[in-house]
mmCIF file of C-alpha atoms in Angstrom:
data_model
loop_
_atom_site.group_PDB
_atom_site.id
_atom_site.type_symbol
_atom_site.label_atom_id
_atom_site.label_comp_id
_atom_site.label_asym_id
_atom_site.label_seq_id
_atom_site.Cartn_x
_atom_site.Cartn_y
_atom_site.Cartn_z
ATOM 1 C CA ASP O 1 92.109 64.314 43.257
ATOM 2 C CA GLN O 2 93.567 66.618 45.452
ATOM 3 C CA GLN O 3 97.253 66.460 45.478
ATOM 4 C CA VAL O 4 97.637 68.292 48.705
ATOM 5 C CA LYS O 5 95.498 67.484 51.559
ATOM 6 C CA GLN O 6 94.923 69.526 55.321
ATOM 7 C CA ASN O 7 92.627 66.734 56.424
ATOM 8 C CA SER O 8 91.650 69.450 60.122
ATOM 9 C CA PRO O 9 89.327 71.663 59.036
ATOM 10 C CA SER O 10 89.936 73.441 62.261
ATOM 11 C CA LEU O 11 91.827 73.381 65.454
ATOM 12 C CA SER O 12 91.611 75.208 68.663
ATOM 13 C CA VAL O 13 95.016 75.149 70.935
ATOM 14 C CA GLN O 14 95.232 77.919 74.180
ATOM 15 C CA GLU O 15 97.629 80.696 74.317
ATOM 16 C CA GLY O 16 100.766 79.697 75.147
ATOM 17 C CA ARG O 17 101.001 75.784 73.854
ATOM 18 C CA ILE O 18 101.726 74.380 70.432
ATOM 19 C CA SER O 19 100.220 74.767 67.685
ATOM 20 C CA ILE O 20 100.669 71.311 64.958
ATOM 21 C CA LEU O 21 99.222 72.045 61.549
ATOM 22 C CA ASN O 22 99.573 69.273 59.131
ATOM 23 C CA CYS O 23 99.527 68.438 55.323
ATOM 24 C CA ASP O 24 100.083 65.590 53.177
ATOM 25 C CA TYR O 25 100.915 65.287 49.831
ATOM 26 C CA THR O 26 100.328 62.622 46.744
ATOM 27 C CA ASN O 27 102.724 63.854 43.922
ATOM 28 C CA SER O 28 106.066 62.985 44.340
ATOM 29 C CA MET O 29 107.207 65.579 42.322
ATOM 30 C CA PHE O 30 107.019 68.446 44.295
ATOM 31 C CA ASP O 31 110.086 69.849 45.800
ATOM 32 C CA TYR O 32 109.370 72.897 47.870
ATOM 33 C CA PHE O 33 106.393 73.597 50.388
ATOM 34 C CA LEU O 34 105.185 76.623 51.570
ATOM 35 C CA TRP O 35 102.690 77.823 54.470
ATOM 36 C CA TYR O 36 100.592 80.242 54.142
ATOM 37 C CA LYS O 37 98.394 82.360 56.495
ATOM 38 C CA LYS O 38 95.498 84.130 56.091
ATOM 39 C CA TYR O 39 92.658 86.722 57.752
ATOM 40 C CA PRO O 40 89.371 87.193 56.981
ATOM 41 C CA ALA O 41 88.757 89.753 54.544
ATOM 42 C CA GLU O 42 92.529 89.510 53.111
ATOM 43 C CA GLY O 43 95.162 87.991 50.999
ATOM 44 C CA PRO O 44 97.317 85.280 52.164
ATOM 45 C CA THR O 45 100.871 86.189 53.162
ATOM 46 C CA PHE O 46 103.869 83.917 53.084
ATOM 47 C CA LEU O 47 104.830 82.440 55.928
ATOM 48 C CA ILE O 48 107.534 80.797 55.812
ATOM 49 C CA SER O 49 108.832 77.626 53.527
ATOM 50 C CA ILE O 50 110.926 74.388 52.722
ATOM 51 C CA SER O 51 112.917 73.064 50.131
ATOM 52 C CA SER O 52 112.512 68.941 49.661
ATOM 53 C CA ILE O 53 116.747 68.963 50.437
ATOM 54 C CA LYS O 54 115.853 69.601 53.903
ATOM 55 C CA ASP O 55 113.662 68.333 56.775
ATOM 56 C CA LYS O 56 113.401 71.203 59.146
ATOM 57 C CA ASN O 57 113.310 74.839 58.812
ATOM 58 C CA GLU O 58 112.931 77.042 61.383
ATOM 59 C CA ASP O 59 111.759 81.343 61.618
ATOM 60 C CA GLY O 60 111.440 82.291 65.069
ATOM 61 C CA ARG O 61 108.296 80.623 66.758
ATOM 62 C CA PHE O 62 107.633 78.844 63.469
ATOM 63 C CA THR O 63 109.286 75.934 62.162
ATOM 64 C CA VAL O 64 108.540 73.686 59.338
ATOM 65 C CA PHE O 65 109.040 69.938 59.089
ATOM 66 C CA LEU O 66 109.002 68.167 55.859
ATOM 67 C CA ASN O 67 109.086 64.043 56.072
ATOM 68 C CA LYS O 68 109.758 63.241 52.260
ATOM 69 C CA SER O 69 109.479 59.292 52.984
ATOM 70 C CA ALA O 70 105.895 60.056 54.572
ATOM 71 C CA LYS O 71 104.862 62.572 52.443
ATOM 72 C CA HIS O 72 103.891 64.739 55.291
ATOM 73 C CA LEU O 73 105.052 68.241 56.407
ATOM 74 C CA SER O 74 103.723 70.219 59.366
ATOM 75 C CA LEU O 75 103.703 73.244 60.857
ATOM 76 C CA HIS O 76 104.535 74.004 64.303
ATOM 77 C CA ILE O 77 104.088 77.271 66.517
ATOM 78 C CA VAL O 78 105.509 77.438 69.893
ATOM 79 C CA PRO O 79 104.202 79.553 71.523
ATOM 80 C CA SER O 80 101.049 79.923 70.508
ATOM 81 C CA GLN O 81 99.648 83.390 70.327
ATOM 82 C CA PRO O 82 95.964 85.123 69.847
ATOM 83 C CA GLY O 83 96.751 86.902 67.028
ATOM 84 C CA ASP O 84 97.913 83.757 65.117
ATOM 85 C CA SER O 85 94.191 82.740 65.268
ATOM 86 C CA ALA O 86 93.906 82.296 61.064
ATOM 87 C CA VAL O 87 93.294 80.248 58.399
ATOM 88 C CA TYR O 88 96.750 78.309 57.172
ATOM 89 C CA PHE O 89 96.912 77.575 54.230
ATOM 90 C CA CYS O 90 99.346 74.210 53.094
ATOM 91 C CA ALA O 91 100.897 75.009 49.670
ATOM 92 C CA ALA O 92 103.853 72.573 46.956
ATOM 93 C CA ARG O 93 105.335 73.155 43.864
ATOM 94 C CA GLY O 94 107.165 70.942 41.353
ATOM 95 C CA GLY O 95 108.321 71.941 37.786
ATOM 96 C CA SER O 96 106.828 75.096 37.507
ATOM 97 C CA GLU O 97 105.455 78.342 39.139
ATOM 98 C CA LYS O 98 102.086 77.357 39.828
ATOM 99 C CA LEU O 99 101.001 76.484 43.720
ATOM 100 C CA VAL O 100 99.360 73.640 44.626
ATOM 101 C CA PHE O 101 96.944 74.680 47.673
ATOM 102 C CA GLY O 102 95.530 72.633 50.300
ATOM 103 C CA LYS O 103 91.736 74.079 51.636
ATOM 104 C CA GLY O 104 93.437 75.571 54.933
ATOM 105 C CA THR O 105 92.677 74.592 58.451
ATOM 106 C CA LYS O 106 91.442 77.580 60.435
ATOM 107 C CA LEU O 107 93.227 77.724 63.373
ATOM 108 C CA THR O 108 91.769 79.511 66.680
ATOM 109 C CA VAL O 109 94.096 80.510 69.607
ATOM 110 C CA ASN O 110 92.140 81.188 72.931
ATOM 111 C CA PRO O 111 93.423 83.787 75.444
ATOM 112 C CA ASP R 1 108.207 95.063 49.768
ATOM 113 C CA VAL R 2 105.966 93.445 46.621
ATOM 114 C CA LYS R 3 102.857 95.452 46.492
ATOM 115 C CA VAL R 4 99.800 93.765 44.357
ATOM 116 C CA THR R 5 96.880 95.627 44.335
ATOM 117 C CA GLN R 6 93.314 94.555 43.198
ATOM 118 C CA SER R 7 91.290 97.234 42.111
ATOM 119 C CA SER R 8 88.304 96.611 44.185
ATOM 120 C CA ARG R 9 87.765 95.149 47.378
ATOM 121 C CA TYR R 10 83.871 94.699 47.302
ATOM 122 C CA LEU R 11 81.284 94.395 44.099
ATOM 123 C CA VAL R 12 78.422 93.819 43.407
ATOM 124 C CA LYS R 13 77.186 92.500 39.942
ATOM 125 C CA ARG R 14 74.133 91.131 38.294
ATOM 126 C CA THR R 15 73.742 88.123 36.926
ATOM 127 C CA GLY R 16 74.730 88.067 33.123
ATOM 128 C CA GLU R 17 77.082 91.359 33.279
ATOM 129 C CA LYS R 18 80.447 91.368 32.399
ATOM 130 C CA VAL R 19 83.381 92.118 34.827
ATOM 131 C CA PHE R 20 86.293 92.906 34.963
ATOM 132 C CA LEU R 21 88.894 92.474 38.042
ATOM 133 C CA GLU R 22 92.024 94.626 37.887
ATOM 134 C CA CYS R 23 95.006 93.478 39.468
ATOM 135 C CA VAL R 24 98.793 95.604 39.300
ATOM 136 C CA GLN R 25 101.746 94.382 40.895
ATOM 137 C CA ASP R 26 104.686 96.981 41.241
ATOM 138 C CA MET R 27 107.918 94.450 41.733
ATOM 139 C CA ASP R 28 108.645 93.083 38.218
ATOM 140 C CA HIS R 29 107.355 89.954 38.426
ATOM 141 C CA GLU R 30 107.117 87.607 35.913
ATOM 142 C CA ASN R 31 104.608 85.069 36.813
ATOM 143 C CA MET R 32 100.617 86.515 37.543
ATOM 144 C CA PHE R 33 98.054 84.629 38.737
ATOM 145 C CA TRP R 34 94.440 84.593 39.956
ATOM 146 C CA TYR R 35 92.897 82.138 42.062
ATOM 147 C CA ARG R 36 89.456 81.982 43.804
ATOM 148 C CA GLN R 37 88.720 81.203 47.495
ATOM 149 C CA ASP R 38 86.070 79.567 48.745
ATOM 150 C CA PRO R 39 84.732 78.000 52.102
ATOM 151 C CA GLY R 40 85.370 74.382 52.469
ATOM 152 C CA LEU R 41 87.830 74.554 48.904
ATOM 153 C CA GLY R 42 90.940 76.560 49.589
ATOM 154 C CA LEU R 43 92.450 77.984 46.779
ATOM 155 C CA ARG R 44 91.824 76.861 43.396
ATOM 156 C CA LEU R 45 94.127 78.272 39.953
ATOM 157 C CA ILE R 46 91.727 79.648 37.482
ATOM 158 C CA TYR R 47 94.609 80.997 35.065
ATOM 159 C CA PHE R 48 98.228 82.227 35.287
ATOM 160 C CA SER R 49 100.669 83.804 33.135
ATOM 161 C CA TYR R 50 104.312 83.583 32.845
ATOM 162 C CA ASP R 51 104.678 86.357 30.322
ATOM 163 C CA VAL R 52 103.082 89.112 28.945
ATOM 164 C CA LYS R 53 100.371 88.114 26.720
ATOM 165 C CA MET R 54 101.114 84.352 27.763
ATOM 166 C CA LYS R 55 98.597 82.721 29.944
ATOM 167 C CA GLU R 56 97.616 79.163 30.735
ATOM 168 C CA LYS R 57 94.751 77.637 32.085
ATOM 169 C CA GLY R 58 94.594 76.463 35.887
ATOM 170 C CA ASP R 59 92.061 73.806 37.543
ATOM 171 C CA ILE R 60 89.390 75.931 37.045
ATOM 172 C CA PRO R 61 88.562 78.218 34.123
ATOM 173 C CA GLU R 62 85.967 77.347 32.458
ATOM 174 C CA GLY R 63 83.679 80.760 32.757
ATOM 175 C CA TYR R 64 86.826 83.182 32.777
ATOM 176 C CA SER R 65 89.294 84.694 30.644
ATOM 177 C CA VAL R 66 92.197 86.574 31.285
ATOM 178 C CA SER R 67 94.385 89.074 29.733
ATOM 179 C CA ARG R 68 98.298 90.600 30.416
ATOM 180 C CA GLU R 69 98.936 93.415 27.972
ATOM 181 C CA LYS R 70 101.362 94.916 30.153
ATOM 182 C CA LYS R 71 103.985 93.207 32.339
ATOM 183 C CA GLU R 72 103.053 94.918 35.805
ATOM 184 C CA ARG R 73 98.741 94.459 34.965
ATOM 185 C CA PHE R 74 96.768 90.928 34.969
ATOM 186 C CA SER R 75 92.768 91.512 34.332
ATOM 187 C CA LEU R 76 90.241 88.677 34.908
ATOM 188 C CA ILE R 77 87.479 88.683 32.856
ATOM 189 C CA LEU R 78 83.996 86.898 33.621
ATOM 190 C CA GLU R 79 81.968 87.632 30.564
ATOM 191 C CA SER R 80 78.522 86.738 31.610
ATOM 192 C CA ALA R 81 78.817 86.330 35.845
ATOM 193 C CA SER R 82 76.694 83.413 37.244
ATOM 194 C CA THR R 83 75.572 83.266 40.877
ATOM 195 C CA ASN R 84 78.231 80.541 41.098
ATOM 196 C CA GLN R 85 80.841 83.156 40.538
ATOM 197 C CA THR R 86 80.154 84.754 43.885
ATOM 198 C CA SER R 87 83.731 84.262 45.303
ATOM 199 C CA MET R 88 86.980 86.157 46.685
ATOM 200 C CA TYR R 89 88.984 86.349 44.056
ATOM 201 C CA LEU R 90 92.953 86.876 44.869
ATOM 202 C CA CYS R 91 95.540 87.889 42.749
ATOM 203 C CA ALA R 92 99.115 86.902 42.979
ATOM 204 C CA SER R 93 102.996 87.316 41.574
ATOM 205 C CA SER R 94 105.708 85.590 41.783
ATOM 206 C CA LEU R 95 109.221 85.688 40.065
ATOM 207 C CA SER R 96 110.506 82.382 38.452
ATOM 208 C CA PRO R 97 112.018 79.322 40.399
ATOM 209 C CA GLY R 98 115.814 80.110 40.793
ATOM 210 C CA HIS R 99 115.988 83.780 40.309
ATOM 211 C CA PRO R 100 117.934 85.691 42.047
ATOM 212 C CA GLY R 101 116.061 86.943 45.096
ATOM 213 C CA GLY R 102 113.289 84.785 45.238
ATOM 214 C CA ALA R 103 112.288 81.446 45.884
ATOM 215 C CA GLY R 104 109.168 81.316 44.045
ATOM 216 C CA GLU R 105 106.837 81.899 46.863
ATOM 217 C CA LEU R 106 103.507 83.866 45.886
ATOM 218 C CA PHE R 107 102.462 87.504 46.699
ATOM 219 C CA PHE R 108 98.858 87.888 46.911
ATOM 220 C CA GLY R 109 96.383 91.097 46.561
ATOM 221 C CA GLU R 110 93.946 91.914 49.556
ATOM 222 C CA GLY R 111 91.499 90.220 47.604
ATOM 223 C CA SER R 112 88.297 91.191 46.185
ATOM 224 C CA ARG R 113 84.715 89.825 47.490
ATOM 225 C CA LEU R 114 82.652 89.231 44.319
ATOM 226 C CA THR R 115 78.986 89.059 44.777
ATOM 227 C CA VAL R 116 76.683 87.729 41.522
ATOM 228 C CA LEU R 117 73.124 88.953 42.117
#
């Protein structure tokens, strides 16, 4: 059973516009959420995180929103740049050191 | 900066061969992980270790074993490689949540692309 779901396998946006990547989770024990970015043939790199005690965390062009009642989080990238083109993974943790990952969303930012 | 180094970026092996994938981290992290990444399946946890000589099965441990004899090194072993183990293998390390200086995020290596023929 998938505990972390990224229902959109891909997303395409124009440079300068907003990219919104979505993630849903089912386990109410999750208390920490992370986003990772992955380029082809490289390891994932940590992007931004949010604790369950917050509903928003911002870092430059990247903002993560958490809606605990809906068990939903989203990553906003504004403005989107061609270098943001990558696969984005949502991950969650609760009660252990293990992270549970979603299947990823491939973002393409067109010039 | 945290450095997680995987010994081989690309390997080609034959069915039935024994395969070792090595991973070393230089930040004194307690936790180390092995994931595999496959298209459409995301990142799936194979094994993890929270201390030297300690290991726990992840979601897909079948066909794999691990070894952690030293804190900085975590090895993934395929005793008899099969074609369905062709994949990108990712090693990661982390501090435990609540440890000063860390929130438990994983730091990944560059990955090892294994092809089993």
